[in-house]
mmCIF file of C-alpha atoms and ligand atoms in Angstrom:
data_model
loop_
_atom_site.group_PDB
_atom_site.id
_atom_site.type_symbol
_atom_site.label_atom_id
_atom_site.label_comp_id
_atom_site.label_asym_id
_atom_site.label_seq_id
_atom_site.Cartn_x
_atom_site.Cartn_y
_atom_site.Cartn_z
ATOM 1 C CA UNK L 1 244.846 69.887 36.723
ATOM 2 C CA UNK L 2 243.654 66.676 35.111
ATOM 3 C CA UNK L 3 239.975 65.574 36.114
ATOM 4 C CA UNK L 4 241.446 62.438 36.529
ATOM 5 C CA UNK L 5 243.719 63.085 39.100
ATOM 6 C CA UNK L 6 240.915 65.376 40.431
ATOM 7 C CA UNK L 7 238.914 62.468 40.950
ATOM 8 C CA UNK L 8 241.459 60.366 42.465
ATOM 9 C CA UNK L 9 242.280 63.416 45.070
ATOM 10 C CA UNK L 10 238.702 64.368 46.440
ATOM 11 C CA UNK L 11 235.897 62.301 47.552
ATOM 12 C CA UNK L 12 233.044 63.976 46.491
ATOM 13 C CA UNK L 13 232.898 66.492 43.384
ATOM 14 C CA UNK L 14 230.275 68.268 41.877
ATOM 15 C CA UNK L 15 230.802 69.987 38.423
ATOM 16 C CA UNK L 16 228.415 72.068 36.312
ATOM 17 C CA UNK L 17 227.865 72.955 32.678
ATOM 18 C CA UNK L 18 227.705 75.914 30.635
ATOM 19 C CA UNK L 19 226.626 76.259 26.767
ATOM 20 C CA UNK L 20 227.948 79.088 24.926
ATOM 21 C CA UNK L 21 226.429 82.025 23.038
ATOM 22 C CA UNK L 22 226.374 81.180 19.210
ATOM 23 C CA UNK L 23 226.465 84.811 18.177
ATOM 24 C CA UNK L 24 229.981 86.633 19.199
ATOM 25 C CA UNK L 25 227.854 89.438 20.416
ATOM 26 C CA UNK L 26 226.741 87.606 23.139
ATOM 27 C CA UNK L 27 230.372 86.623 24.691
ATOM 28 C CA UNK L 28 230.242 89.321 27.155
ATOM 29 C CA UNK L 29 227.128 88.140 28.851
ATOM 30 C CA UNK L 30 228.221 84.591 28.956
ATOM 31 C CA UNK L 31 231.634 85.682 30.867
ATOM 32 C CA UNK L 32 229.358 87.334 33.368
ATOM 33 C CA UNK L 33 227.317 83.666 33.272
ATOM 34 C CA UNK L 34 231.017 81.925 34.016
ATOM 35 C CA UNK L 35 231.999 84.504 37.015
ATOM 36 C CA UNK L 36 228.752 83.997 38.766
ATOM 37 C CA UNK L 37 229.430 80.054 38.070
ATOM 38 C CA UNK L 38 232.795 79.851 39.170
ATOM 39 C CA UNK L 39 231.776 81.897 42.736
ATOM 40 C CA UNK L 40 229.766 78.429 43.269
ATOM 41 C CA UNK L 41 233.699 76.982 43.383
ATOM 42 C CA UNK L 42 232.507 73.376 41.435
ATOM 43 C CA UNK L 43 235.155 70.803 41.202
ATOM 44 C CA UNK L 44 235.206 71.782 37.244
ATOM 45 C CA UNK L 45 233.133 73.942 34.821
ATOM 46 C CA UNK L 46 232.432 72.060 31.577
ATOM 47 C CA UNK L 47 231.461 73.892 28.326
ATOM 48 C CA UNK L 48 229.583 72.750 25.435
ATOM 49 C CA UNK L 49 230.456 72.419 21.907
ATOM 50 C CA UNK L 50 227.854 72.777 18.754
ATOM 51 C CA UNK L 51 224.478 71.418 20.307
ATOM 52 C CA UNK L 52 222.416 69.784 17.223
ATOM 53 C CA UNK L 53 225.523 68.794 15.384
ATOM 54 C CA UNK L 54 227.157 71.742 14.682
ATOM 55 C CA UNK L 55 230.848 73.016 15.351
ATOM 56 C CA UNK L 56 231.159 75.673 18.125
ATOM 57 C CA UNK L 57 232.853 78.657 17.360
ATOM 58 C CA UNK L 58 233.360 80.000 21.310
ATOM 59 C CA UNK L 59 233.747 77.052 23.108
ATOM 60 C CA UNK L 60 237.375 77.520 23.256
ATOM 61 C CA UNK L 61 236.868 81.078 24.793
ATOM 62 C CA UNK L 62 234.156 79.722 27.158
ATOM 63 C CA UNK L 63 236.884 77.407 28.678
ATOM 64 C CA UNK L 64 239.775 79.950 28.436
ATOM 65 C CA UNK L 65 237.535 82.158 30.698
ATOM 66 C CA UNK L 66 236.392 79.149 32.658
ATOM 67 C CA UNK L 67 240.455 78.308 33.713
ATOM 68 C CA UNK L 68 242.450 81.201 33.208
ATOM 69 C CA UNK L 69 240.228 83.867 34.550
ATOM 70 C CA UNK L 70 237.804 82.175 36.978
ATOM 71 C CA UNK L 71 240.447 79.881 38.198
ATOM 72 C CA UNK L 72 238.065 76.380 38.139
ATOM 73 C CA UNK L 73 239.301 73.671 35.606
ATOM 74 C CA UNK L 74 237.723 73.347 32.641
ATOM 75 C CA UNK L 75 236.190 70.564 30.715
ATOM 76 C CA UNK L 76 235.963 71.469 26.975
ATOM 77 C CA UNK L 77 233.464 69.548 25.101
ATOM 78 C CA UNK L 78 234.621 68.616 21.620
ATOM 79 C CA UNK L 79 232.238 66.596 19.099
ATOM 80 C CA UNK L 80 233.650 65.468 15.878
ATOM 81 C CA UNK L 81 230.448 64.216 13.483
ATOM 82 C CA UNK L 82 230.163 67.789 11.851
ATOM 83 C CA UNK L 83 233.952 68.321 11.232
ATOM 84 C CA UNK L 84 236.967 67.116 9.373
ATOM 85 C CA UNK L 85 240.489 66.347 10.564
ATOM 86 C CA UNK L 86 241.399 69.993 10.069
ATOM 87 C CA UNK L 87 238.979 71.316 12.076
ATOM 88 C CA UNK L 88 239.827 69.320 15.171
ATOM 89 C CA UNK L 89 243.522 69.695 15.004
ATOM 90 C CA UNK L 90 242.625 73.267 14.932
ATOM 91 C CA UNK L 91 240.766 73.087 17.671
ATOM 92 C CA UNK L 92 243.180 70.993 19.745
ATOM 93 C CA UNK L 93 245.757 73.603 19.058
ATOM 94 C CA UNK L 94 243.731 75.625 20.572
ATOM 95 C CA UNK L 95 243.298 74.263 23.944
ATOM 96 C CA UNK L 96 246.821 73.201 23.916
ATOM 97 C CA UNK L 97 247.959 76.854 23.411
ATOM 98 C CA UNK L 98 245.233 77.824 26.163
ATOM 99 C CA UNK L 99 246.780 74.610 28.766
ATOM 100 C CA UNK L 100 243.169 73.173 28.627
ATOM 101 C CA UNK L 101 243.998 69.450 29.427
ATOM 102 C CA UNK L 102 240.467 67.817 29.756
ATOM 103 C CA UNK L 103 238.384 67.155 26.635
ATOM 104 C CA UNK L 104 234.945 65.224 26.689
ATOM 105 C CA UNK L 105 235.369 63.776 23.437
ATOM 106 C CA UNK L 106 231.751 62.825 21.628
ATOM 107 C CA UNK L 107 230.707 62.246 18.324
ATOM 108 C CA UNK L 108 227.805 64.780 18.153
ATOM 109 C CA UNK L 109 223.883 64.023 16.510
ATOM 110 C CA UNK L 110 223.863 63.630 13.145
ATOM 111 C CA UNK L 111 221.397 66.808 12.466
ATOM 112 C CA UNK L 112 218.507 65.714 11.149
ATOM 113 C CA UNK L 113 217.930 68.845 8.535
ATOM 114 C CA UNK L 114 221.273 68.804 7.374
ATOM 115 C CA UNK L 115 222.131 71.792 5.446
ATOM 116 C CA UNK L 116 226.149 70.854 4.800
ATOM 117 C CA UNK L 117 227.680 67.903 3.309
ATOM 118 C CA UNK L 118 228.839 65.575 6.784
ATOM 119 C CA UNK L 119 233.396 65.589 6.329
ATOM 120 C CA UNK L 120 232.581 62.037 7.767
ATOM 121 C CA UNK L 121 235.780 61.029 8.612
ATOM 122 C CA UNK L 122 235.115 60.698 11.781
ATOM 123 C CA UNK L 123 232.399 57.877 12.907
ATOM 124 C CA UNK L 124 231.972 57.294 16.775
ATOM 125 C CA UNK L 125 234.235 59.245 19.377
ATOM 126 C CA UNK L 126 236.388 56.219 19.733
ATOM 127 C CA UNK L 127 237.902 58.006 16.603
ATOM 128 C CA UNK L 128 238.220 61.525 18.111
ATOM 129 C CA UNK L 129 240.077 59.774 21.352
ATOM 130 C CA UNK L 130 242.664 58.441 19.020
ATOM 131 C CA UNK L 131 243.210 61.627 17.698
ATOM 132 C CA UNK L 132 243.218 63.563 20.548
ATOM 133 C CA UNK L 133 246.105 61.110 22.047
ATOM 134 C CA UNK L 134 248.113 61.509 18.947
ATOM 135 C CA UNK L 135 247.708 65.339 19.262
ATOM 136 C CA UNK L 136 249.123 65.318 22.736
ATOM 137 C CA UNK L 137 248.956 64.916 26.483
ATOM 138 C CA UNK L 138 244.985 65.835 27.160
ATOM 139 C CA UNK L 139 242.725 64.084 29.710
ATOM 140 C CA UNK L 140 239.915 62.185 27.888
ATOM 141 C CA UNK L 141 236.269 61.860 29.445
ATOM 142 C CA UNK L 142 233.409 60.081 26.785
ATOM 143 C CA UNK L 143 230.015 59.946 27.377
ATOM 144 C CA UNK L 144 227.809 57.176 28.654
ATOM 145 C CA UNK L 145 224.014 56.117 28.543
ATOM 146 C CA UNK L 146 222.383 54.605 31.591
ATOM 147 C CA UNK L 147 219.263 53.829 29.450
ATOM 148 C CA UNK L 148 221.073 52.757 26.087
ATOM 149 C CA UNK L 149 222.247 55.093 23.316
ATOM 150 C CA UNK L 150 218.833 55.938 21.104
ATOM 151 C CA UNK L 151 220.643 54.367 18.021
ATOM 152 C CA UNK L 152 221.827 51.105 19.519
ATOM 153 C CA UNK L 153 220.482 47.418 19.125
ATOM 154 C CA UNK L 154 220.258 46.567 22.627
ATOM 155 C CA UNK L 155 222.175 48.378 25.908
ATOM 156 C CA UNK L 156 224.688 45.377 25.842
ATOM 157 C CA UNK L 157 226.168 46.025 22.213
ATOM 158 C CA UNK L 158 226.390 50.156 23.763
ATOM 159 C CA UNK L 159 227.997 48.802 26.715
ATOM 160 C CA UNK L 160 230.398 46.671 24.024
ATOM 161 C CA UNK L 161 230.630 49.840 22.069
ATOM 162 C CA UNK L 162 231.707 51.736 25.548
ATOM 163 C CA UNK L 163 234.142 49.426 25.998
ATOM 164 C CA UNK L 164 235.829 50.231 22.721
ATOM 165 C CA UNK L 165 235.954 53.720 23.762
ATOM 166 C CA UNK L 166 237.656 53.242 26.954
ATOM 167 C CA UNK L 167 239.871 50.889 25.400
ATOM 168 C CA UNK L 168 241.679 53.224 23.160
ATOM 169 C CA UNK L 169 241.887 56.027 25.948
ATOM 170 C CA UNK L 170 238.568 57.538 27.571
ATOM 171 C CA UNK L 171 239.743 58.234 31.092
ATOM 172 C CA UNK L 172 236.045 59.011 32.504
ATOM 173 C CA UNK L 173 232.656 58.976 31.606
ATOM 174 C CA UNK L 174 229.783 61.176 32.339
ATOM 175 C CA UNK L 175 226.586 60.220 31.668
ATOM 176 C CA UNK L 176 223.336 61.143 30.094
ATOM 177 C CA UNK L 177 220.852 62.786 32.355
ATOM 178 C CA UNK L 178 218.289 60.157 34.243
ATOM 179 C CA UNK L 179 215.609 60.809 36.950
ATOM 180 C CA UNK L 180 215.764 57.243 38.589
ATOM 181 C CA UNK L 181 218.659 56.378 40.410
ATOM 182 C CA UNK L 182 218.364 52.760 40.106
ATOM 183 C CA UNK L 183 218.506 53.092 36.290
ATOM 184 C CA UNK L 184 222.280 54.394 36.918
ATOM 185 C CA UNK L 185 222.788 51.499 39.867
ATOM 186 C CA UNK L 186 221.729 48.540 37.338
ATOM 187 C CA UNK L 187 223.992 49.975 34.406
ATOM 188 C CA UNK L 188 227.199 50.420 36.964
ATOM 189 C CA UNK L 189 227.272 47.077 38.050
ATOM 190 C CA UNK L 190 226.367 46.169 34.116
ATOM 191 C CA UNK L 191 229.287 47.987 32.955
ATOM 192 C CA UNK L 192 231.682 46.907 35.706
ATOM 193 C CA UNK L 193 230.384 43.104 34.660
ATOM 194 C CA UNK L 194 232.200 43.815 31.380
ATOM 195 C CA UNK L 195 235.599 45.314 32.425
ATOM 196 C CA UNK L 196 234.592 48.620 32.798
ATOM 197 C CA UNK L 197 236.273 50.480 35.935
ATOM 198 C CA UNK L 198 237.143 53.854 34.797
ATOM 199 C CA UNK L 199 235.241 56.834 36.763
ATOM 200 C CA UNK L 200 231.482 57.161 36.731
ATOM 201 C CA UNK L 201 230.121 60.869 37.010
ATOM 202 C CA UNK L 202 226.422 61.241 37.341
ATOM 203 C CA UNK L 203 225.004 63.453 35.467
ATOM 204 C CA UNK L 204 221.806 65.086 36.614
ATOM 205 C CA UNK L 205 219.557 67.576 35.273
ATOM 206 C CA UNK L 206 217.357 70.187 37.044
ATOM 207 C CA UNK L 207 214.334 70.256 35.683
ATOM 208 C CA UNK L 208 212.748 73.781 36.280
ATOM 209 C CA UNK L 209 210.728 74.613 33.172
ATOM 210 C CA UNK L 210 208.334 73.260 31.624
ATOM 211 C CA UNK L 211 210.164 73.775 27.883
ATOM 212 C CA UNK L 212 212.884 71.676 29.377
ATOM 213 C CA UNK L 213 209.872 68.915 30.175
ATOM 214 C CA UNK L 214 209.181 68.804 26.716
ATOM 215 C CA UNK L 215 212.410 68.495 25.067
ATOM 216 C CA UNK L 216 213.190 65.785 27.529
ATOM 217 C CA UNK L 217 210.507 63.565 26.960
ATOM 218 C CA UNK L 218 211.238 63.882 22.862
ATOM 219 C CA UNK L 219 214.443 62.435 23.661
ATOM 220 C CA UNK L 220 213.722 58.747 22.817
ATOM 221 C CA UNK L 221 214.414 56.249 25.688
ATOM 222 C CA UNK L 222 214.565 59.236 28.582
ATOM 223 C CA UNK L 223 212.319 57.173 31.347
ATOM 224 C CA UNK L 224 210.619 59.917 33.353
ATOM 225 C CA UNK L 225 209.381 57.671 36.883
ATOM 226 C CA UNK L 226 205.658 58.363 38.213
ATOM 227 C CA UNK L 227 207.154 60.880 40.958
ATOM 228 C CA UNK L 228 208.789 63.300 38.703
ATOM 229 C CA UNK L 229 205.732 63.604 36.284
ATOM 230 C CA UNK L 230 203.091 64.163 39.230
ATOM 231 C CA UNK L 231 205.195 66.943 39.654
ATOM 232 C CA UNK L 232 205.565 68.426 36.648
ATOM 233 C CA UNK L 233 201.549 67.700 36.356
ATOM 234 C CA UNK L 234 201.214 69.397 39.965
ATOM 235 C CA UNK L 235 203.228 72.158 38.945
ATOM 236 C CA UNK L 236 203.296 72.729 35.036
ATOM 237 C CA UNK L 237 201.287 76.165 35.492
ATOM 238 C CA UNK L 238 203.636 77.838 37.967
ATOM 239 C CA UNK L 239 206.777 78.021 37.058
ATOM 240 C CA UNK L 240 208.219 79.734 39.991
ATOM 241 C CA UNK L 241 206.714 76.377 41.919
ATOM 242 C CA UNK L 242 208.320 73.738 39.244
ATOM 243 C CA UNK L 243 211.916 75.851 39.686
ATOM 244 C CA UNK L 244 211.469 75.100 43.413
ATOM 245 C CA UNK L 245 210.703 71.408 43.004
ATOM 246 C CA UNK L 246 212.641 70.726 39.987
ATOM 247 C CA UNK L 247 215.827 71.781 42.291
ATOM 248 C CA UNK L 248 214.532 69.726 45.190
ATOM 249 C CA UNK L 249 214.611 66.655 43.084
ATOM 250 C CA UNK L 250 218.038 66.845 41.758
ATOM 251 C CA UNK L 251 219.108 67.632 45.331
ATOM 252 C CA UNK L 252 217.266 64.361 46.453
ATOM 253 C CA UNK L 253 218.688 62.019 43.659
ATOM 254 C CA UNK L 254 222.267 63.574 44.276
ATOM 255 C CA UNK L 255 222.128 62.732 48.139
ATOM 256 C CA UNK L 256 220.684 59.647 47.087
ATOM 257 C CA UNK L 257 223.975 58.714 45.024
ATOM 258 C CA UNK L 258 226.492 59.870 47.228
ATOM 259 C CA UNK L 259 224.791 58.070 50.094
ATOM 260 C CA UNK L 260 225.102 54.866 47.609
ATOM 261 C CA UNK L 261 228.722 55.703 47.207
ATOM 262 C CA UNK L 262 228.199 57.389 43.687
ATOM 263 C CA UNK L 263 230.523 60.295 44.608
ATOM 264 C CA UNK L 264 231.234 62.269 41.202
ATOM 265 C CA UNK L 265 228.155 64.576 40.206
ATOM 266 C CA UNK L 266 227.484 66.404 37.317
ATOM 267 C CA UNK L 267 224.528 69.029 37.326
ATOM 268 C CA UNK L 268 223.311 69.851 34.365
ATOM 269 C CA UNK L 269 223.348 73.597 34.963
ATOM 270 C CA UNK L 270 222.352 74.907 31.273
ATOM 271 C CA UNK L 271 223.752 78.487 32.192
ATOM 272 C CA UNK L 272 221.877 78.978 35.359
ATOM 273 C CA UNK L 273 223.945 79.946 38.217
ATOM 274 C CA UNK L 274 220.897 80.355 40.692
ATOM 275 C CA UNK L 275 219.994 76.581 39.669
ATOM 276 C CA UNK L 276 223.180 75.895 40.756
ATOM 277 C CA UNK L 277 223.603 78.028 43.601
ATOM 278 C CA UNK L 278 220.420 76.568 45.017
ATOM 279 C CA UNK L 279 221.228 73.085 44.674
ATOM 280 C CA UNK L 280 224.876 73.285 45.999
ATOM 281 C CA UNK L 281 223.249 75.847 49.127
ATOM 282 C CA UNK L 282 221.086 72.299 49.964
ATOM 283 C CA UNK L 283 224.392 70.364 50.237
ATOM 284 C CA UNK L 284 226.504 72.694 51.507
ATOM 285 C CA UNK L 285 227.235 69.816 54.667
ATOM 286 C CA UNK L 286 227.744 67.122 52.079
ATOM 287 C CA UNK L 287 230.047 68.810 49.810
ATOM 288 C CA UNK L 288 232.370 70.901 50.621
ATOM 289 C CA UNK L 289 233.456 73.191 47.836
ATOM 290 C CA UNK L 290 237.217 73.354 49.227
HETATM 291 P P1 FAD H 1 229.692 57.350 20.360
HETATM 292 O O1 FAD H 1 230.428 56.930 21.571
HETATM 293 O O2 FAD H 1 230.423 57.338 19.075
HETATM 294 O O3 FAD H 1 228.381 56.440 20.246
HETATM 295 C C1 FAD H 1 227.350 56.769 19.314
HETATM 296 C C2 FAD H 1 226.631 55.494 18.883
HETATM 297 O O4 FAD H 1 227.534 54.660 18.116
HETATM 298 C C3 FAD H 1 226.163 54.621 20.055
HETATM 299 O O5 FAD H 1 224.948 54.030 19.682
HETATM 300 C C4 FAD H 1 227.254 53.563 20.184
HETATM 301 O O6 FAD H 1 226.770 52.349 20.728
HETATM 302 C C5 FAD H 1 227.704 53.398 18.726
HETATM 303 N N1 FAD H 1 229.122 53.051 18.603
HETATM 304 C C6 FAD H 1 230.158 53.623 19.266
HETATM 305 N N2 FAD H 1 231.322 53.066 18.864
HETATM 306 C C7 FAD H 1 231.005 52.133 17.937
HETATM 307 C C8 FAD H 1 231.770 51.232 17.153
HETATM 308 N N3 FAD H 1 233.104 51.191 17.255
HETATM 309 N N4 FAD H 1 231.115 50.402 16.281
HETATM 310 C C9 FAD H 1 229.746 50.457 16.166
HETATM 311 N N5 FAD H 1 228.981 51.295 16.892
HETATM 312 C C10 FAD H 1 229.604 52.125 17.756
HETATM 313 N N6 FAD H 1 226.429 66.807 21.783
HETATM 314 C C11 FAD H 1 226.919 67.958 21.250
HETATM 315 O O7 FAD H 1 226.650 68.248 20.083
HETATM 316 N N7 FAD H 1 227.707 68.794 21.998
HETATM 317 C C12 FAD H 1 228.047 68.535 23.276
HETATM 318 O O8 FAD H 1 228.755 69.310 23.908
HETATM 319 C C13 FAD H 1 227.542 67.334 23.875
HETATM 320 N N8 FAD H 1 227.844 67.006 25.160
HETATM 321 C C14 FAD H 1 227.388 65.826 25.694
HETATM 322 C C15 FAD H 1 227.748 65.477 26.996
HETATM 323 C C16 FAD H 1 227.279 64.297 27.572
HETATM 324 C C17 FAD H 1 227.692 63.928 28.972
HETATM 325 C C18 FAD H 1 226.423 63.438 26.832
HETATM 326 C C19 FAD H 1 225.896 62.169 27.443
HETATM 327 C C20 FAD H 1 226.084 63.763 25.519
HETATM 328 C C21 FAD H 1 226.560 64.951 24.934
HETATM 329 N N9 FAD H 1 226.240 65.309 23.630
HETATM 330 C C22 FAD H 1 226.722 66.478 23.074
HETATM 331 C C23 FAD H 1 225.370 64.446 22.806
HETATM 332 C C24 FAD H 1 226.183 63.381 22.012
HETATM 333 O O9 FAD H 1 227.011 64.023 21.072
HETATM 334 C C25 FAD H 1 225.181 62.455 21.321
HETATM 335 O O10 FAD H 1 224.493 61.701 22.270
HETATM 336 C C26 FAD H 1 225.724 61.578 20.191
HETATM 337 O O11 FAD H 1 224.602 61.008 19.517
HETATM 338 C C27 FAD H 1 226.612 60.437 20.640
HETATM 339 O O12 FAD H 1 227.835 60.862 21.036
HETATM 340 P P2 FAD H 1 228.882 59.817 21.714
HETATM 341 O O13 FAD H 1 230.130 60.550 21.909
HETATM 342 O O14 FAD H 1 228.250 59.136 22.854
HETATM 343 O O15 FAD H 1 229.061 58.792 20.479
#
């Protein structure tokens, strides 16, 4: 099924994430990550592609397990700054031959070390979405930033920028992780001010180690409000403690957003299915899995 029929159909729907393995020999133990996953029944499952700008090798197989053996949809993840025309069309093929019909299509970080000459011929995933149409009949998704892409001049020429993006296809958008809701409130009705009326889904991150603190708070712009960091202060030494508060606080901001009519959820799950589990447990009146 297309997630954008998906989101027309249900109400509420809360999807999760998975990254996968980038050694082959560690396939096995990701299935067994997707099985526990899929149990959870989210609306959709989506998986990863080359994290710091690289191509992915097992996404394909992620998703493959994701749909045709767990039975959820899946959401393939597909970035395009690392790879040539080739590359994708081989790719596509791919999830064609596999029936995967939704693609979040991204550009991918330009690496910072890079150790290969960039193909370049792709330069924002307004690009990608034009191929992917011309490839064939896949639902599009593109992602969105609440606080402003790091490398734009202002959040109004990103929001412009969006808007090309949905123009030439991008069906949905989900959208960088944020830990204040009202950051996500003030860029919906900014978007929606400029034309933009295509699906929203949150995307939310459980914070529940102190590692993941860290990388966050490199990530330029990321505004981390006074209530999450007395926690993380509170908490920083006990990790079983931070777990247990950094899955409270994603359950609070996600009834917070569907109370406010913010309906389509995306947790950040980063291959934890007891994250999950947990958070979608606290809900379990709110959403209904079925
Ligand atoms: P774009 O939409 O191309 O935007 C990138 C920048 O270019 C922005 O500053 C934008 O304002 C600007 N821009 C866009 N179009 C134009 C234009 N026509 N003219 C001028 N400027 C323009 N990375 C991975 O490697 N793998 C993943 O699986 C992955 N999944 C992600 C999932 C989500 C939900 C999110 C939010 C991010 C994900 N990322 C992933 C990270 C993403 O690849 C990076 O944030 C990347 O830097 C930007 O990708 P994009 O698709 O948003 O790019």
């Amino acid at each position: 099924m297309k997630i954008s029929e998906l989101l027309r159909e249900k109400e509420v729907t809360i999807s999760c994430e998975l990254f996968p393995p980038k050694k082959g020999s560690e396939l096995q133990k990701a299935h067994d990550v997707v099985r526990e996953m899929a149990q959870l029944k989210p609306a959709y499952i989506s998986v990863t592609y080359g994290a710091s700008g690289g191509i992915s090798e097992h996404t394909v197989d992620l998703a493959n397990e994701v749909q045709n053996v767990n039975d959820v949809i899946a959401l393939a993840h597909l970035t395009c700054a690392s790879s040539g025309r080739d590359k994708i069309q081989e790719v596509l093929g791919e999830l064609q031959e596999k029936k995967i019909e939704n693609i979040l299509a991204l550009r991918g970080d330009i690496p910072a070390d890079l150790d290969f000459p960039l193909p370049n011929q792709y330069h924002h995933a307004s690009e990608l979405i034009q191929e992917i149409k011309a490839f064939g009949d896949f639902c599009i998704g593109g992602a969105c930033y609440p606080e402003g892409h790091p490398e734009a001049e202002s959040i109004e020429a990103d929001i412009d920028n969006l808007k090309r993006k949905v123009a030439v296809g991008c069906e949905f958008l989900t959208t960088q992780m944020f830990f204040d809701n009202n950051i996500l409130y003030n860029f919906l009705y900014r978007i929606l001010k400029k034309g933009i009326e295509i699906p929203v889904i949150a995307g939310i991150m459980p914070v529940t180690n102190i590692n993941q603190i860290n990388r966050i708070t490199s990530l330029s712009g990321t505004i981390l409000p006074q209530r999450f960091r007395a926690i993380v202060e509170r908490f920083a030494e006990n990790p079983a403690a931070l777990k247990q508060a950094g899955i409270a606080y994603a359950t609070e901001q996600i009834i917070d957003l569907i109370a406010n009519g913010v309906n389509n959820i995306h947790i950040y799950t980063m291959n934890k299915p007891d994250v999950a589990g947990a958070i979608l447990a606290n809900l379990s009146e709110i959403y209904k899995a079925e």
